[in-house]
Coordinates of C-alpha atoms in Angstrom, one line a residue:
Chain G
M1 CA 119.2 220.0 -87.3
N2 CA 117.7 222.4 -89.8
A3 CA 119.8 225.5 -89.2
S4 CA 121.8 226.6 -92.2
R5 CA 124.9 228.7 -92.7
S6 CA 123.2 231.5 -94.5
T7 CA 120.1 231.8 -92.4
P8 CA 120.7 231.8 -88.6
T9 CA 117.5 230.6 -86.9
T10 CA 115.9 231.6 -83.7
A11 CA 115.7 229.4 -80.7
S12 CA 112.2 228.2 -81.4
A13 CA 112.8 227.5 -85.1
A14 CA 116.1 225.7 -84.6
G15 CA 114.8 223.8 -81.6
L16 CA 118.2 223.8 -80.1
A17 CA 118.6 227.0 -78.1
G18 CA 115.5 226.9 -75.9
T19 CA 115.7 225.8 -72.2
T20 CA 113.6 223.1 -70.5
P21 CA 113.7 224.2 -66.8
D22 CA 111.6 221.3 -65.2
L23 CA 113.5 218.6 -67.1
D24 CA 116.8 220.3 -66.4
R25 CA 116.1 220.2 -62.6
A26 CA 115.1 216.5 -62.7
I27 CA 118.2 215.6 -64.6
A28 CA 120.4 217.7 -62.3
R29 CA 119.1 215.7 -59.4
L30 CA 119.7 212.4 -61.2
L31 CA 123.2 213.4 -62.1
A32 CA 123.9 214.4 -58.5
F33 CA 122.5 211.0 -57.2
G34 CA 124.5 209.0 -59.7
T35 CA 127.7 210.9 -58.9
Y36 CA 127.4 210.6 -55.1
L37 CA 126.5 206.9 -55.3
A38 CA 129.5 206.2 -57.6
I39 CA 131.9 208.2 -55.4
G40 CA 130.6 206.4 -52.3
L41 CA 131.2 203.0 -53.9
L42 CA 134.6 204.0 -55.1
T43 CA 135.6 205.4 -51.7
L44 CA 134.5 202.2 -50.1
G45 CA 136.6 200.2 -52.6
V46 CA 139.6 202.4 -51.9
L47 CA 139.2 202.0 -48.2
L48 CA 139.0 198.2 -48.6
M49 CA 142.2 198.4 -50.7
A50 CA 143.9 200.2 -47.9
V51 CA 142.7 197.8 -45.2
A52 CA 143.9 194.8 -47.3
G53 CA 147.2 196.5 -47.9
Q54 CA 146.6 196.4 -51.7
S55 CA 148.8 198.7 -53.7
P56 CA 147.4 200.0 -57.0
F57 CA 150.5 198.8 -58.9
S58 CA 151.4 195.6 -57.1
P59 CA 149.6 193.1 -59.4
T60 CA 151.5 193.1 -62.7
S61 CA 148.1 192.7 -64.5
F62 CA 144.8 194.0 -63.2
P63 CA 141.6 192.0 -63.4
S64 CA 139.3 192.5 -66.4
F65 CA 135.7 193.5 -65.8
D66 CA 133.5 190.5 -65.3
A67 CA 129.9 191.3 -64.4
A68 CA 129.2 187.6 -63.4
R69 CA 131.8 187.9 -60.6
L70 CA 130.5 191.1 -59.2
P71 CA 127.9 189.7 -56.8
Q72 CA 130.5 187.3 -55.3
D73 CA 133.1 190.0 -54.9
L74 CA 130.5 192.4 -53.2
A75 CA 129.3 189.6 -50.9
A76 CA 132.9 188.8 -49.9
G77 CA 133.6 192.5 -49.3
R78 CA 136.4 192.5 -51.8
A79 CA 137.8 195.9 -52.9
E80 CA 137.5 195.1 -56.6
G81 CA 133.8 194.4 -56.3
F82 CA 133.1 197.9 -55.0
L83 CA 135.6 199.5 -57.4
W84 CA 134.0 197.8 -60.4
L85 CA 130.4 198.7 -59.3
G86 CA 131.5 202.3 -58.7
L87 CA 133.1 202.5 -62.1
V88 CA 130.1 201.0 -63.8
T89 CA 127.9 203.5 -62.0
V90 CA 130.1 206.4 -63.2
I91 CA 129.9 205.2 -66.8
A92 CA 126.2 204.5 -66.6
T93 CA 125.1 207.8 -65.0
P94 CA 125.2 209.8 -68.3
S95 CA 123.1 207.1 -70.1
A96 CA 120.6 207.2 -67.2
R97 CA 120.4 211.0 -67.8
V98 CA 119.6 210.3 -71.5
I99 CA 116.9 207.8 -70.6
A100 CA 115.4 210.4 -68.2
A101 CA 115.5 213.0 -70.9
L102 CA 113.9 210.6 -73.4
V103 CA 110.9 210.0 -70.9
G104 CA 110.6 213.8 -70.3
Y105 CA 110.6 214.7 -74.0
A106 CA 108.2 211.8 -74.9
R107 CA 105.8 213.1 -72.2
A108 CA 106.1 216.6 -73.7
G109 CA 105.5 215.2 -77.3
D110 CA 108.8 216.5 -78.5
R111 CA 109.5 214.0 -81.3
R112 CA 112.7 215.6 -82.4
M113 CA 114.4 215.2 -79.0
V114 CA 112.9 211.7 -78.6
A115 CA 114.7 210.8 -81.8
V116 CA 117.9 212.4 -80.6
S117 CA 117.7 210.6 -77.3
L118 CA 117.1 207.3 -79.0
G119 CA 120.0 208.0 -81.4
I120 CA 122.3 208.5 -78.4
L121 CA 121.2 205.4 -76.7
A122 CA 121.7 203.5 -80.0
V123 CA 125.3 204.7 -80.1
I124 CA 125.8 203.6 -76.5
A125 CA 124.3 200.2 -77.2
T126 CA 126.6 199.9 -80.2
S127 CA 129.6 200.7 -77.8
V128 CA 128.5 197.9 -75.5
A129 CA 128.1 195.5 -78.4
V130 CA 131.5 196.4 -79.8
G131 CA 133.1 196.2 -76.3
L132 CA 131.6 192.7 -75.7
L133 CA 132.7 191.6 -79.2
F134 CA 136.3 192.5 -78.4
S135 CA 136.0 191.7 -74.7
G136 CA 139.5 191.3 -73.1
S137 CA 141.1 191.1 -76.5
A138 CA 143.7 193.9 -76.2
T139 CA 145.7 196.2 -74.0
Chain B
M1 CA 149.5 202.2 -49.9
I2 CA 151.8 205.1 -50.6
A3 CA 151.1 204.7 -54.3
G4 CA 147.4 204.8 -53.6
L5 CA 147.7 208.0 -51.6
G6 CA 149.9 209.4 -54.5
L7 CA 147.1 208.7 -56.9
I8 CA 144.5 210.4 -54.7
V9 CA 146.7 213.4 -54.2
G10 CA 147.4 213.6 -58.0
G11 CA 143.7 213.3 -58.7
I12 CA 142.9 216.1 -56.2
A13 CA 145.5 218.3 -58.0
A14 CA 144.1 217.5 -61.4
G15 CA 140.6 218.2 -60.1
V16 CA 141.5 221.5 -58.5
F17 CA 143.4 222.8 -61.6
G18 CA 140.7 221.5 -64.0
S19 CA 137.9 223.1 -62.1
L20 CA 139.7 226.4 -61.7
L21 CA 140.6 226.6 -65.4
G22 CA 137.3 225.1 -66.8
L23 CA 138.8 221.8 -68.0
G24 CA 137.7 218.3 -67.3
G25 CA 141.2 217.4 -65.9
G26 CA 142.0 214.7 -68.4
I27 CA 144.7 216.8 -70.0
L28 CA 146.5 216.6 -66.6
I29 CA 145.6 213.1 -65.5
V30 CA 147.0 211.3 -68.6
P31 CA 150.5 212.9 -68.2
L32 CA 150.4 212.4 -64.5
L33 CA 149.8 208.6 -64.8
T34 CA 152.1 208.0 -67.7
L35 CA 155.0 210.3 -66.8
G36 CA 154.5 210.3 -63.0
F37 CA 153.4 206.7 -62.4
G38 CA 154.8 204.9 -65.5
L39 CA 151.4 203.6 -66.6
P40 CA 151.1 202.7 -70.3
L41 CA 149.4 205.5 -72.2
R42 CA 146.3 203.5 -73.2
E43 CA 145.6 202.5 -69.6
A44 CA 146.0 206.1 -68.5
V45 CA 143.5 207.1 -71.1
G46 CA 141.0 204.5 -69.7
V47 CA 141.4 205.9 -66.2
S48 CA 141.2 209.5 -67.4
L49 CA 137.9 208.8 -69.2
V50 CA 136.3 207.6 -66.0
S51 CA 137.6 210.7 -64.2
V52 CA 136.2 213.2 -66.8
I53 CA 132.8 211.5 -66.6
V54 CA 132.8 212.1 -62.8
T55 CA 133.7 215.8 -63.2
S56 CA 131.1 216.2 -66.0
S57 CA 128.3 214.6 -64.0
A58 CA 129.1 216.5 -60.8
S59 CA 129.3 219.9 -62.5
A60 CA 126.7 219.5 -65.2
G61 CA 124.0 219.1 -62.6
V62 CA 124.9 222.5 -61.1
Y63 CA 125.0 224.1 -64.6
L64 CA 121.6 222.6 -65.5
Q65 CA 120.0 223.9 -62.2
R66 CA 121.3 227.3 -63.0
H67 CA 120.0 227.0 -66.5
V68 CA 123.4 227.8 -68.0
A69 CA 123.9 224.5 -69.8
N70 CA 121.5 223.9 -72.7
L71 CA 120.2 220.3 -72.6
R72 CA 118.6 220.4 -76.1
L73 CA 121.7 221.7 -77.8
G74 CA 124.0 219.5 -75.7
M75 CA 122.0 216.3 -76.5
T76 CA 121.8 217.1 -80.2
L77 CA 125.6 217.6 -80.4
E78 CA 126.4 214.7 -78.1
L79 CA 124.8 212.4 -80.6
F80 CA 127.7 213.3 -82.9
T81 CA 130.4 213.4 -80.2
A82 CA 129.3 209.9 -79.1
M83 CA 129.6 208.7 -82.7
G84 CA 133.1 210.2 -82.8
A85 CA 133.9 208.6 -79.4
L86 CA 132.8 205.2 -80.7
I87 CA 135.2 205.5 -83.7
G88 CA 138.0 206.8 -81.5
G89 CA 137.5 204.0 -79.0
L90 CA 138.1 201.5 -81.8
L91 CA 141.0 203.5 -83.2
A92 CA 142.7 203.7 -79.8
F93 CA 143.4 200.0 -79.8
L94 CA 144.9 200.0 -83.3
L95 CA 147.3 202.9 -82.7
D96 CA 150.7 202.3 -81.0
E97 CA 151.8 204.1 -77.8
R98 CA 154.3 206.4 -79.7
T99 CA 151.6 207.7 -82.1
L100 CA 149.2 208.3 -79.1
A101 CA 152.0 210.1 -77.2
A102 CA 152.7 212.3 -80.3
L103 CA 149.0 213.1 -80.6
F104 CA 148.8 213.9 -76.9
A105 CA 151.8 216.2 -77.2
A106 CA 150.1 218.1 -80.1
L107 CA 146.9 218.4 -77.9
L108 CA 149.0 219.9 -75.1
V109 CA 150.6 222.5 -77.3
Y110 CA 147.2 223.4 -78.7
A111 CA 145.8 223.6 -75.1
A112 CA 148.7 225.9 -74.1
I113 CA 148.1 228.2 -77.0
S114 CA 144.4 228.3 -76.3
M115 CA 145.0 229.2 -72.7
L116 CA 147.4 232.0 -73.6
R117 CA 144.8 233.5 -76.1
R118 CA 141.9 233.2 -73.6
P119 CA 140.5 236.6 -72.5
G120 CA 141.3 237.7 -68.9
G121 CA 138.0 237.8 -67.2
A122 CA 134.3 237.1 -67.5
T123 CA 132.7 239.4 -70.0
E124 CA 129.2 237.9 -70.3
A125 CA 126.4 238.0 -67.8
E126 CA 125.3 234.5 -66.8
P127 CA 122.2 233.5 -68.8
G128 CA 119.2 232.0 -67.0
A129 CA 116.0 230.3 -68.1
G130 CA 114.3 231.8 -71.1
Y131 CA 117.6 233.3 -72.4
V132 CA 117.4 233.3 -76.2
Y133 CA 120.2 233.3 -78.8
R134 CA 120.7 232.3 -82.4
I135 CA 122.3 229.0 -83.4
Q136 CA 124.1 229.1 -86.8
R137 CA 126.1 226.8 -89.0
S138 CA 124.7 223.6 -87.3
G139 CA 126.3 221.4 -89.9
L140 CA 129.8 222.6 -89.1
G141 CA 129.0 222.1 -85.4
Y142 CA 128.0 218.5 -86.0
V143 CA 131.3 217.8 -87.9
G144 CA 133.3 219.5 -85.2
S145 CA 131.5 217.4 -82.6
V146 CA 132.4 214.1 -84.3
G147 CA 136.1 215.3 -84.2
A148 CA 135.8 216.2 -80.5
G149 CA 134.5 212.7 -79.8
V150 CA 137.4 211.0 -81.6
I151 CA 139.9 213.1 -79.7
S152 CA 138.2 212.5 -76.4
A153 CA 138.3 208.7 -76.9
L154 CA 141.9 208.6 -78.3
L155 CA 143.4 210.8 -75.6
G156 CA 141.2 210.5 -72.6
V157 CA 140.1 214.1 -72.4
G158 CA 136.7 215.7 -72.2
G159 CA 137.2 217.4 -75.6
G160 CA 136.1 220.8 -74.3
L161 CA 139.1 222.4 -76.0
V162 CA 137.4 221.6 -79.3
K163 CA 133.7 221.7 -78.4
V164 CA 133.7 225.1 -76.8
P165 CA 135.3 226.9 -79.8
V166 CA 133.1 225.1 -82.2
M167 CA 129.9 226.1 -80.3
H168 CA 131.0 229.6 -79.5
L169 CA 132.9 230.7 -82.6
V170 CA 131.2 228.6 -85.3
M171 CA 127.6 228.2 -83.9
G172 CA 127.3 231.5 -82.2
V173 CA 126.5 230.1 -78.7
P174 CA 127.4 232.5 -75.8
L175 CA 130.7 231.5 -74.2
R176 CA 129.3 230.6 -70.8
V177 CA 126.5 228.5 -72.3
A178 CA 129.1 226.8 -74.6
T179 CA 131.4 226.0 -71.7
A180 CA 128.5 224.6 -69.5
T181 CA 127.0 222.7 -72.4
S182 CA 130.4 221.2 -73.3
N183 CA 130.7 220.1 -69.7
L184 CA 127.3 218.3 -69.9
M185 CA 128.3 216.6 -73.1
I186 CA 131.5 215.2 -71.7
G187 CA 129.6 212.5 -69.8
I188 CA 128.0 210.8 -72.8
T189 CA 131.0 211.4 -75.0
A190 CA 133.5 209.8 -72.6
S191 CA 131.1 207.0 -71.6
A192 CA 130.7 205.9 -75.2
S193 CA 134.4 205.1 -75.4
A194 CA 134.9 204.2 -71.7
I195 CA 132.5 201.3 -72.3
I196 CA 134.8 199.9 -75.0
Y197 CA 137.8 200.4 -72.7
L198 CA 136.0 198.7 -69.9
F199 CA 135.1 195.5 -71.8
R200 CA 138.5 195.4 -73.6
G201 CA 140.4 195.4 -70.3
G202 CA 141.6 199.0 -70.7
I203 CA 140.5 200.3 -67.2
D204 CA 142.5 199.3 -64.1
P205 CA 140.1 199.5 -61.2
Y206 CA 142.9 199.8 -58.6
V207 CA 144.2 203.0 -60.3
A208 CA 140.8 204.4 -61.6
G209 CA 139.2 204.2 -58.1
P210 CA 141.7 206.4 -56.2
V211 CA 142.1 208.8 -59.1
A212 CA 138.4 209.3 -59.6
V213 CA 137.8 209.9 -55.8
G214 CA 140.7 212.4 -55.8
V215 CA 139.5 214.2 -58.9
F216 CA 136.0 214.5 -57.4
L217 CA 137.4 216.0 -54.1
G218 CA 139.7 218.3 -56.1
A219 CA 136.9 219.6 -58.3
S220 CA 134.7 220.2 -55.3
V221 CA 137.5 222.3 -53.6
G222 CA 138.4 224.1 -56.9
S223 CA 134.8 225.2 -57.5
R224 CA 134.5 226.6 -54.0
T225 CA 137.9 228.5 -54.1
A226 CA 137.8 229.8 -57.7
H227 CA 136.8 233.3 -56.7
R228 CA 139.8 233.7 -54.3
I229 CA 142.5 232.8 -56.7
D230 CA 144.3 235.0 -59.3
L231 CA 143.5 233.1 -62.4
R232 CA 146.2 235.0 -64.4
V233 CA 148.9 233.5 -62.2
L234 CA 147.3 230.1 -62.4
R235 CA 147.0 230.2 -66.1
T236 CA 150.6 231.1 -66.6
L237 CA 151.6 228.3 -64.3
F238 CA 149.3 225.9 -66.2
V239 CA 150.9 227.0 -69.6
L240 CA 154.3 226.2 -68.2
V241 CA 153.1 222.8 -67.0
L242 CA 151.5 222.1 -70.3
T243 CA 154.7 223.1 -72.2
Y244 CA 156.9 220.9 -70.1
T245 CA 154.5 218.0 -70.3
A246 CA 154.3 218.4 -74.1
F247 CA 158.1 218.2 -74.2
E248 CA 158.1 215.0 -72.1
M249 CA 155.4 213.5 -74.3
I250 CA 157.4 214.3 -77.5
R251 CA 160.4 212.6 -75.9
K252 CA 158.2 209.6 -75.1
A253 CA 156.9 209.5 -78.7
L254 CA 160.5 209.6 -80.1
L255 CA 162.2 207.3 -77.6
L256 CA 159.8 204.6 -76.8

């Protein structure tokens, strides 16, 4: 964050342009795993919708996300359980990538990127707090 | 059932187009759901945010393995895009549908103009590990990133149309690196606002599920067939689609 308009900085000085091959590979694997898991869950949810003859537009209002109901819906094999779990996996995968990067940068002693990672996670945590605060309050 | 198939097919089309043209697909999914399936704009944005996270996670892994996406740059900028997305996620529930439709129409016109001005073919060699370049005007990059985050959260798009020019033209990042890094950043940017949509009841699981699966399939097909397709023809077709959609969105903004 120290580059300025008048003096363009090199990769090492700016700390932004350099690559981190090992960490990149580990994160790539994590992203692939999260994506395939999410798509698998969503596909299962869509198939259960089809089996149950559930149209996407037939209920006039769709159910809100309720984490407490998730285990029951999954155990009962209800489409919405798998759909919600798939959607949560989609949304959580990028945050898991940031946590993995945080661990990698901490091991490498890269304080700047540890601070950046923690900052991103703080913003995500704020989103969760804001979402919970206004939970189900408007559409 | 037929509606579910329609959503999957629509998602596939958005995924194919998006991947061939280097877009997240949100710019196609929102009009498809609002104009094609009659979904309220805010619900369409919630579904679209989920879909752009899927395309980002799927393609960012590939870009990282090829060392084209820059993780350090992307994470630094996504701190700011996520802040913007948090602000946008809150604003989205304060603005009415007509205002959102007008903003989306403006984005479509901007996207069409950007597409027309884009150079014809690849002009840069693909960078690999150890590739060095200079980053300039970081401050402007951070401000632009906040703006991209706000737009992403309000309109359900990845925000690449803002992030790529900011990184390439303002910060001096090579175009391929900027495009790949923008793709990586979409995940966190969209998830920061998708979380708010999720908890506020702004994501319909019965619509988001089929669309996300379709987009994933479409993006997979698109990335494998990109080299066989004449992108000039596709780009012209896309500009026509964007122009027509912008016209329909303006009508929606005026007549709702």
